[in-house]
mmCIF file of C-alpha atoms in Angstrom:
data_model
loop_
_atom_site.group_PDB
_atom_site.id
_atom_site.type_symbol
_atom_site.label_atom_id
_atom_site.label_comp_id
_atom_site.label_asym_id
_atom_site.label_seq_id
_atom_site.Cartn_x
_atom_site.Cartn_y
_atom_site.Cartn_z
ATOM 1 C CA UNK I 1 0.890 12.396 -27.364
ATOM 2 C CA UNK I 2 4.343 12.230 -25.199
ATOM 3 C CA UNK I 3 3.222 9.813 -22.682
ATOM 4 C CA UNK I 4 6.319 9.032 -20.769
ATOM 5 C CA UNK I 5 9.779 11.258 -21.812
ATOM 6 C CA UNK I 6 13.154 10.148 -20.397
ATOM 7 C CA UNK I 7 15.852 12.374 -20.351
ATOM 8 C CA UNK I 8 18.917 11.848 -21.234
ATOM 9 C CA UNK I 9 19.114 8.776 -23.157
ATOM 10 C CA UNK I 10 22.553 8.062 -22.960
ATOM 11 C CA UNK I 11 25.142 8.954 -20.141
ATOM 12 C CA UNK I 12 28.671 8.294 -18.549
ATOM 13 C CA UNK I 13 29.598 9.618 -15.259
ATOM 14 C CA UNK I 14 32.904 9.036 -13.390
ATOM 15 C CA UNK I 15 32.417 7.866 -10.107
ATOM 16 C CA UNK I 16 31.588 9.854 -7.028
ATOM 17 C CA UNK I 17 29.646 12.545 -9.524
ATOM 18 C CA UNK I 18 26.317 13.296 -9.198
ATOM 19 C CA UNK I 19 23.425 13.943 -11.898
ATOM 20 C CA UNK I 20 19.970 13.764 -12.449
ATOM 21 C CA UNK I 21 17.613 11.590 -14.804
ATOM 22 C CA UNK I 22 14.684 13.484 -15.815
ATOM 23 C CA UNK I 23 11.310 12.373 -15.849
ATOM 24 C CA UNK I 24 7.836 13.796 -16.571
ATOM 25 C CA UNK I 25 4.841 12.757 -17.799
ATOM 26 C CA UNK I 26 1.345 14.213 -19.549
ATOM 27 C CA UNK I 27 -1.068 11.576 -18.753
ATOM 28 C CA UNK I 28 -2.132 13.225 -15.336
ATOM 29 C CA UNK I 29 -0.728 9.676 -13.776
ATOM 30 C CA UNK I 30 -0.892 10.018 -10.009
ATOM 31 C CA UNK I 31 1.783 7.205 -9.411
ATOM 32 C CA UNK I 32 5.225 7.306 -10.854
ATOM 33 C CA UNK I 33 8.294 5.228 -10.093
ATOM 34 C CA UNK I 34 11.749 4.322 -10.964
ATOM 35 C CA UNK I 35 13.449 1.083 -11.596
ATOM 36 C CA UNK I 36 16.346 -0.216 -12.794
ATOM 37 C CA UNK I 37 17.272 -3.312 -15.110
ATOM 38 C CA UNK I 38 20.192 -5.332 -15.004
ATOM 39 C CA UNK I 39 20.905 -8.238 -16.964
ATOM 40 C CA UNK I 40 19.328 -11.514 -15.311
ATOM 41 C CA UNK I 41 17.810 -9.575 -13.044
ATOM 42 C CA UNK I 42 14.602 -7.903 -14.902
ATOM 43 C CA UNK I 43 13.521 -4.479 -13.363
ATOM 44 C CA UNK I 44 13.679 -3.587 -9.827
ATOM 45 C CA UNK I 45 11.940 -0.965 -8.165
ATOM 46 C CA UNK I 46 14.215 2.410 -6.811
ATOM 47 C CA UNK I 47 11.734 4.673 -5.311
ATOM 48 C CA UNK I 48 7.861 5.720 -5.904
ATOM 49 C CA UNK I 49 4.897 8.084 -6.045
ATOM 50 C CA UNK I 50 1.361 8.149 -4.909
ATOM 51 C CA UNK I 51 1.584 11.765 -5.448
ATOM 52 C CA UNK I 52 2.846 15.342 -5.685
ATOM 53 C CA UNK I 53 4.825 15.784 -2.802
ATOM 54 C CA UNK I 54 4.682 12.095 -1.642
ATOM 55 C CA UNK I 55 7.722 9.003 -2.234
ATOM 56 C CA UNK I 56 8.370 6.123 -0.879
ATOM 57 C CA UNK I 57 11.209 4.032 -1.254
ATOM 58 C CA UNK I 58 11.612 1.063 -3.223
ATOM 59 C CA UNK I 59 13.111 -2.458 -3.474
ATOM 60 C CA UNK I 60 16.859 -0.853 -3.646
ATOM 61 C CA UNK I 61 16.056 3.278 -3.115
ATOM 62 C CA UNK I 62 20.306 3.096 -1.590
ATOM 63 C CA UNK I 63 22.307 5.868 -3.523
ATOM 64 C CA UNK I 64 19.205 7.438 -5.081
ATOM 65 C CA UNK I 65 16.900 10.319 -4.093
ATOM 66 C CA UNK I 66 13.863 11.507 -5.228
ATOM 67 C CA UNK I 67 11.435 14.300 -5.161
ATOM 68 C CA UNK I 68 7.539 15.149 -6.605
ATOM 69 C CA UNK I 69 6.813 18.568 -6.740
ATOM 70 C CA UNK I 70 4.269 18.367 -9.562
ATOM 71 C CA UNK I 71 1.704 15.733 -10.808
ATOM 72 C CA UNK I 72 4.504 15.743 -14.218
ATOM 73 C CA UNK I 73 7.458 15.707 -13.146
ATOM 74 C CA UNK I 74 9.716 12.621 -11.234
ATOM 75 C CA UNK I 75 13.298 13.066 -11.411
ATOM 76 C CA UNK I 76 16.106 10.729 -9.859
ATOM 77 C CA UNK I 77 19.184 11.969 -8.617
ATOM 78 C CA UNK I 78 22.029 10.264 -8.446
ATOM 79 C CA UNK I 79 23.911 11.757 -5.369
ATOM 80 C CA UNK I 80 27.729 10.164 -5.599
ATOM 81 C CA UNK I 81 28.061 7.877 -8.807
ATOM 82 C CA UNK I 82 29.450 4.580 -8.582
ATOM 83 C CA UNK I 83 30.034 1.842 -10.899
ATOM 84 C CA UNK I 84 27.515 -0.490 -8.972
ATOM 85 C CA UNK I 85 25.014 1.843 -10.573
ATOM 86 C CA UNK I 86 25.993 0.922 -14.078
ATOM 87 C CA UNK I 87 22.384 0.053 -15.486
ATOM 88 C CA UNK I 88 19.414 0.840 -17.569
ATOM 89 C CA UNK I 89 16.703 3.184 -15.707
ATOM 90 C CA UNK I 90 13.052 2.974 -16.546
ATOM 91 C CA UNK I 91 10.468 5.641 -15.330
ATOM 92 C CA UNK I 92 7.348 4.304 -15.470
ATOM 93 C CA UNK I 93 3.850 6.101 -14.360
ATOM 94 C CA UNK I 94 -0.125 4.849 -14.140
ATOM 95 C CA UNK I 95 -3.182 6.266 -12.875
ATOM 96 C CA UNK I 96 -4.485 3.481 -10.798
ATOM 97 C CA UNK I 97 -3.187 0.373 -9.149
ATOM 98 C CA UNK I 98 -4.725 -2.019 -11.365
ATOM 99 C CA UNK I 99 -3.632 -0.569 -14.355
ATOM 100 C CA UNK I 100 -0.726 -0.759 -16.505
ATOM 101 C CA UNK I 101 2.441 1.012 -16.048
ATOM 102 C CA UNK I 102 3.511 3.371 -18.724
ATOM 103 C CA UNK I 103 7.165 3.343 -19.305
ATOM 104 C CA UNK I 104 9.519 5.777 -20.704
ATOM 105 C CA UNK I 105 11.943 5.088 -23.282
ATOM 106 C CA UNK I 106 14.920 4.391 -20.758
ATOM 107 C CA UNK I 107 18.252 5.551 -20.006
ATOM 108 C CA UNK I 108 21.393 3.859 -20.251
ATOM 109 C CA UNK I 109 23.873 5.400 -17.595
ATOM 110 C CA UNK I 110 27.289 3.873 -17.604
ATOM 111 C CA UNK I 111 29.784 4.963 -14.385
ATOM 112 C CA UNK I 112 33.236 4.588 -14.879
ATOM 113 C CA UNK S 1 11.792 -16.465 -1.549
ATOM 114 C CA UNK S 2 11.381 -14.815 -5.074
ATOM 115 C CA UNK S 3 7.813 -13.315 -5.723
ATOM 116 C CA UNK S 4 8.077 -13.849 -9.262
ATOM 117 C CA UNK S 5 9.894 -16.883 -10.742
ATOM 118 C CA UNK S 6 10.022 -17.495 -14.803
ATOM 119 C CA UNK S 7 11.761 -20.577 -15.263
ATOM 120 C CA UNK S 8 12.654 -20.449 -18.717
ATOM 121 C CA UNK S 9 15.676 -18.440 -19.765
ATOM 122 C CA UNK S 10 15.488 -18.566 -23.622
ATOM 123 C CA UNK S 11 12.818 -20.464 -25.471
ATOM 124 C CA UNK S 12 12.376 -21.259 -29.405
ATOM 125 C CA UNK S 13 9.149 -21.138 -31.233
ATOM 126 C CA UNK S 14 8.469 -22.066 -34.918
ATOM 127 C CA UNK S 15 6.732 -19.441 -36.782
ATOM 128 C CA UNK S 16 2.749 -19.890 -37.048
ATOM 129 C CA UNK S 17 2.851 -21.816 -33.802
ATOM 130 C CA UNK S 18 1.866 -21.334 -30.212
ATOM 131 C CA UNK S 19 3.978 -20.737 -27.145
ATOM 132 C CA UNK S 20 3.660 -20.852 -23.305
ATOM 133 C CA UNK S 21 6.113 -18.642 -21.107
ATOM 134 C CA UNK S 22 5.694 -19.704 -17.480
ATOM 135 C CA UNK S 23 5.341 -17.604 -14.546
ATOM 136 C CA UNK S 24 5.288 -18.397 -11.207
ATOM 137 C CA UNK S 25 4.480 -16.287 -8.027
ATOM 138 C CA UNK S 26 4.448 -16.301 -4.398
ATOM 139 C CA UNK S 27 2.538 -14.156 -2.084
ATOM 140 C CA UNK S 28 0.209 -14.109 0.857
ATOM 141 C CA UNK S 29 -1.755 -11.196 0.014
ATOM 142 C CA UNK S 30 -5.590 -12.228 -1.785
ATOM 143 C CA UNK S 31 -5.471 -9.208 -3.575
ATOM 144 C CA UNK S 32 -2.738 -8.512 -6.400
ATOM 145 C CA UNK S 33 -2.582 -8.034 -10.194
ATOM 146 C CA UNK S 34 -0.607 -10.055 -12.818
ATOM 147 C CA UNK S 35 1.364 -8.483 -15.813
ATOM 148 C CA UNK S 36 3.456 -9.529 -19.044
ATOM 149 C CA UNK S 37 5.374 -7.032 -20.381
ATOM 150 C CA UNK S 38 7.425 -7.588 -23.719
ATOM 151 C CA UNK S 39 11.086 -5.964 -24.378
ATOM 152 C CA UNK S 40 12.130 -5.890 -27.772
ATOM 153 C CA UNK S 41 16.019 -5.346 -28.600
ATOM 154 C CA UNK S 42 15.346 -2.141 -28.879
ATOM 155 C CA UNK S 43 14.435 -1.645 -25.271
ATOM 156 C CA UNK S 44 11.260 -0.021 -24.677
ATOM 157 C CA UNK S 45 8.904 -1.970 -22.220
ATOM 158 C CA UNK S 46 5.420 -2.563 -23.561
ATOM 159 C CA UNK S 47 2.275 -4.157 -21.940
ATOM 160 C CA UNK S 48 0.507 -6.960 -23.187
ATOM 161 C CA UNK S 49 -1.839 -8.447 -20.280
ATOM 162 C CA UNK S 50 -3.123 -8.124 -17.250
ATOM 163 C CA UNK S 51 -4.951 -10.107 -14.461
ATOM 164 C CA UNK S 52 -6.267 -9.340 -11.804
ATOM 165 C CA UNK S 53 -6.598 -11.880 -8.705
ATOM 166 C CA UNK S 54 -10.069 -11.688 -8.539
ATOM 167 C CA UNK S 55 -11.053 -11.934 -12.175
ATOM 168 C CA UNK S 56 -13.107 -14.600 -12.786
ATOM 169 C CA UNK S 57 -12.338 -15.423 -16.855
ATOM 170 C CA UNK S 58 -8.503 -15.590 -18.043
ATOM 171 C CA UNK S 59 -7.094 -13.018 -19.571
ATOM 172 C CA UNK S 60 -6.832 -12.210 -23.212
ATOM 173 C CA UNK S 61 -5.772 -9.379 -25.493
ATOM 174 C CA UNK S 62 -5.926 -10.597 -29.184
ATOM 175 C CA UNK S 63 -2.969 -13.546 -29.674
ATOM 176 C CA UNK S 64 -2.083 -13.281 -26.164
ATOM 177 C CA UNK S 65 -3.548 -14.856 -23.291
ATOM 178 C CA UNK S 66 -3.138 -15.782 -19.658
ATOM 179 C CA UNK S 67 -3.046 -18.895 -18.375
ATOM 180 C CA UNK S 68 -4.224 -18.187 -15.210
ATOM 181 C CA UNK S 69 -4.272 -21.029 -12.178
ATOM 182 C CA UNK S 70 -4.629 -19.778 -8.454
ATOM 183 C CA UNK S 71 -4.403 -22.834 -6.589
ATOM 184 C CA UNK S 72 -1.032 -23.272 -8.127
ATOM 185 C CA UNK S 73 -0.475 -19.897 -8.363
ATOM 186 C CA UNK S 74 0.846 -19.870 -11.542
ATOM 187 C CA UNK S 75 0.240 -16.965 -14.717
ATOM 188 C CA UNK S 76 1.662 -18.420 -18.056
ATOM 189 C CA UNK S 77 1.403 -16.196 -20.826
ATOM 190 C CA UNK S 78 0.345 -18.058 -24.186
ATOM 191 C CA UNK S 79 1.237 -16.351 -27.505
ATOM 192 C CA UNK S 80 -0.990 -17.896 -30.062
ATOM 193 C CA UNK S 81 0.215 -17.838 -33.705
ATOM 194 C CA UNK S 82 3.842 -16.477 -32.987
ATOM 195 C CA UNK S 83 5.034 -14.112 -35.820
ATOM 196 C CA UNK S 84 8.684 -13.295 -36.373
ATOM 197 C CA UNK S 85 8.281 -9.760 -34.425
ATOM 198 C CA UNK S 86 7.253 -11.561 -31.174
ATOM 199 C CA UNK S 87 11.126 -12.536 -30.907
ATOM 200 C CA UNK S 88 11.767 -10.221 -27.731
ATOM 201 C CA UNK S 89 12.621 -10.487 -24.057
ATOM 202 C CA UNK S 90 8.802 -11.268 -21.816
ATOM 203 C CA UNK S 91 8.476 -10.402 -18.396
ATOM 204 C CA UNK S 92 5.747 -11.441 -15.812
ATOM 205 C CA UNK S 93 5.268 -8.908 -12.920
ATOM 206 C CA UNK S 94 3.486 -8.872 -10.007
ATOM 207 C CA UNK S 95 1.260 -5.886 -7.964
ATOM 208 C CA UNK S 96 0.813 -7.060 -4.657
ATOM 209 C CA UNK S 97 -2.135 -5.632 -2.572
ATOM 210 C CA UNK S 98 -4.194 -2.823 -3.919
ATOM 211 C CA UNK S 99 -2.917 -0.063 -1.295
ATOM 212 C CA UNK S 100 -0.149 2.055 -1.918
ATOM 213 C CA UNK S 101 1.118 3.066 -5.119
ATOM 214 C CA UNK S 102 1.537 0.440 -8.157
ATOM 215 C CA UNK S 103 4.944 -0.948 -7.380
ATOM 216 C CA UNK S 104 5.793 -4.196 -9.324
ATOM 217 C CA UNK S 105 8.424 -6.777 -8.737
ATOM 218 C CA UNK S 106 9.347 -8.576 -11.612
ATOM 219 C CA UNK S 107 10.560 -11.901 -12.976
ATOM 220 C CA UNK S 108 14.247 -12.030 -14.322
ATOM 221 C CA UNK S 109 12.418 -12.679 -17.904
ATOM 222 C CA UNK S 110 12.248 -15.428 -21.014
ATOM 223 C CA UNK S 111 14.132 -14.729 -24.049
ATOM 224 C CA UNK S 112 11.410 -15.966 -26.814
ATOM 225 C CA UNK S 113 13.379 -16.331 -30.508
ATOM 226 C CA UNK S 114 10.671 -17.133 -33.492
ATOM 227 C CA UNK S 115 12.251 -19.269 -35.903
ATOM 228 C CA UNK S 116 11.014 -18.904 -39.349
#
């Protein structure tokens, strides 16, 4: 009963590295996304899913890219850190439109 | 303009009492869904309502309900009975259009603190 796992929890990057958060889900969800939360700001969308080998961008997709290659799996590279991407990232995933978004746990990725 | 507007940064609510977060939104679009979500300090975003544009009744999902006005296009979410673990950040997001994908904008949030 996983529904939505976040990997890592916790990380610090210096700037201009790269990494990836890791995303994946078991609920056979066909959309997934990413957004991030700043303070004030609530959550804002990065980039999106309809589908295994389908994305879209988001409200602020700059800095980010994305890939689907499975129904599970969403990850979200981060291609050259900066500290403008200091912020809390939620994956999120839901089998319809009208229904609720499942969220992960977050991660809290600090860039120095 | 912002799609989702909640007024109210921080509100205080006496235990055993009722509350009303407001929520605003803004779009063109006849079709779109409405949804509260509640963040507790310890982060994790969990659903309480939803409603849709073209459900008839208002919301409701045990103490919470929605407040739901069209015309003024306005979704307050009232939290009936408020109990010390309601004390959390709530945020009211919008799904606009029933197309592609369920991307939601959200409001900046209402910091609720139950007061015993």
């Amino acid at each position: 009963n996983a529904g939505v796992t976040q990997t890592p929890k916790f990380q610090v990057l210096k700037t201009g590295q790269s990494m990836t958060l890791q995303c994946a889900q078991d609920m056979n969800h066909e959309y997934m996304s990413w957004y991030r939360q700043d303070p004030g700001m609530g959550l804002r969308l990065i980039h999106y899913s309809v589908g295994a080998g389908i994305t879209d961008q988001g409200e602020v997709p700059n800095g980010y890219n994305v890939s689907r290659s499975t129904t599970e799996d969403f990850p979200l590279r981060l291609l050259s850190a900066a500290p403008s991407q200091t912020s809390v990232y939620f994956c999120a995933s839901s089998y319809r439109t009208d229904e609720k978004l499942f969220f992960g746990s977050g991660t809290q990725l600090s860039v120095l | 303009a912002q799609k989702i507007t909640q007024t109210q940064p921080g509100m205080f609510v006496q235990e055993k009492e009722a509350v009303t977060l407001d929520c605003t939104y803004d779009t063109s679009d006849p079709s779109y869904g409405l949804f509260w979500y509640k963040q507790p300090s310890s982060g994790e975003m969990i659903f309480l309502i939803y409603q849709g544009s073209y459900d008839q009744q208002n919301a409701t999902e045990g103490r919470y309900s929605l407040n739901f006005q069209k015309a003024r296009k306005s979704a307050n979410l009232v939290i009936s009975a408020s109990q010390l673990g309601d004390s959390a950040m709530y945020f009211c997001a919008m799904r606009e259009g029933s197309e592609y994908g369920n991307k939601l904008v959200f409001g900046a949030g209402t910091i609720l603190r139950v007061k015993s």
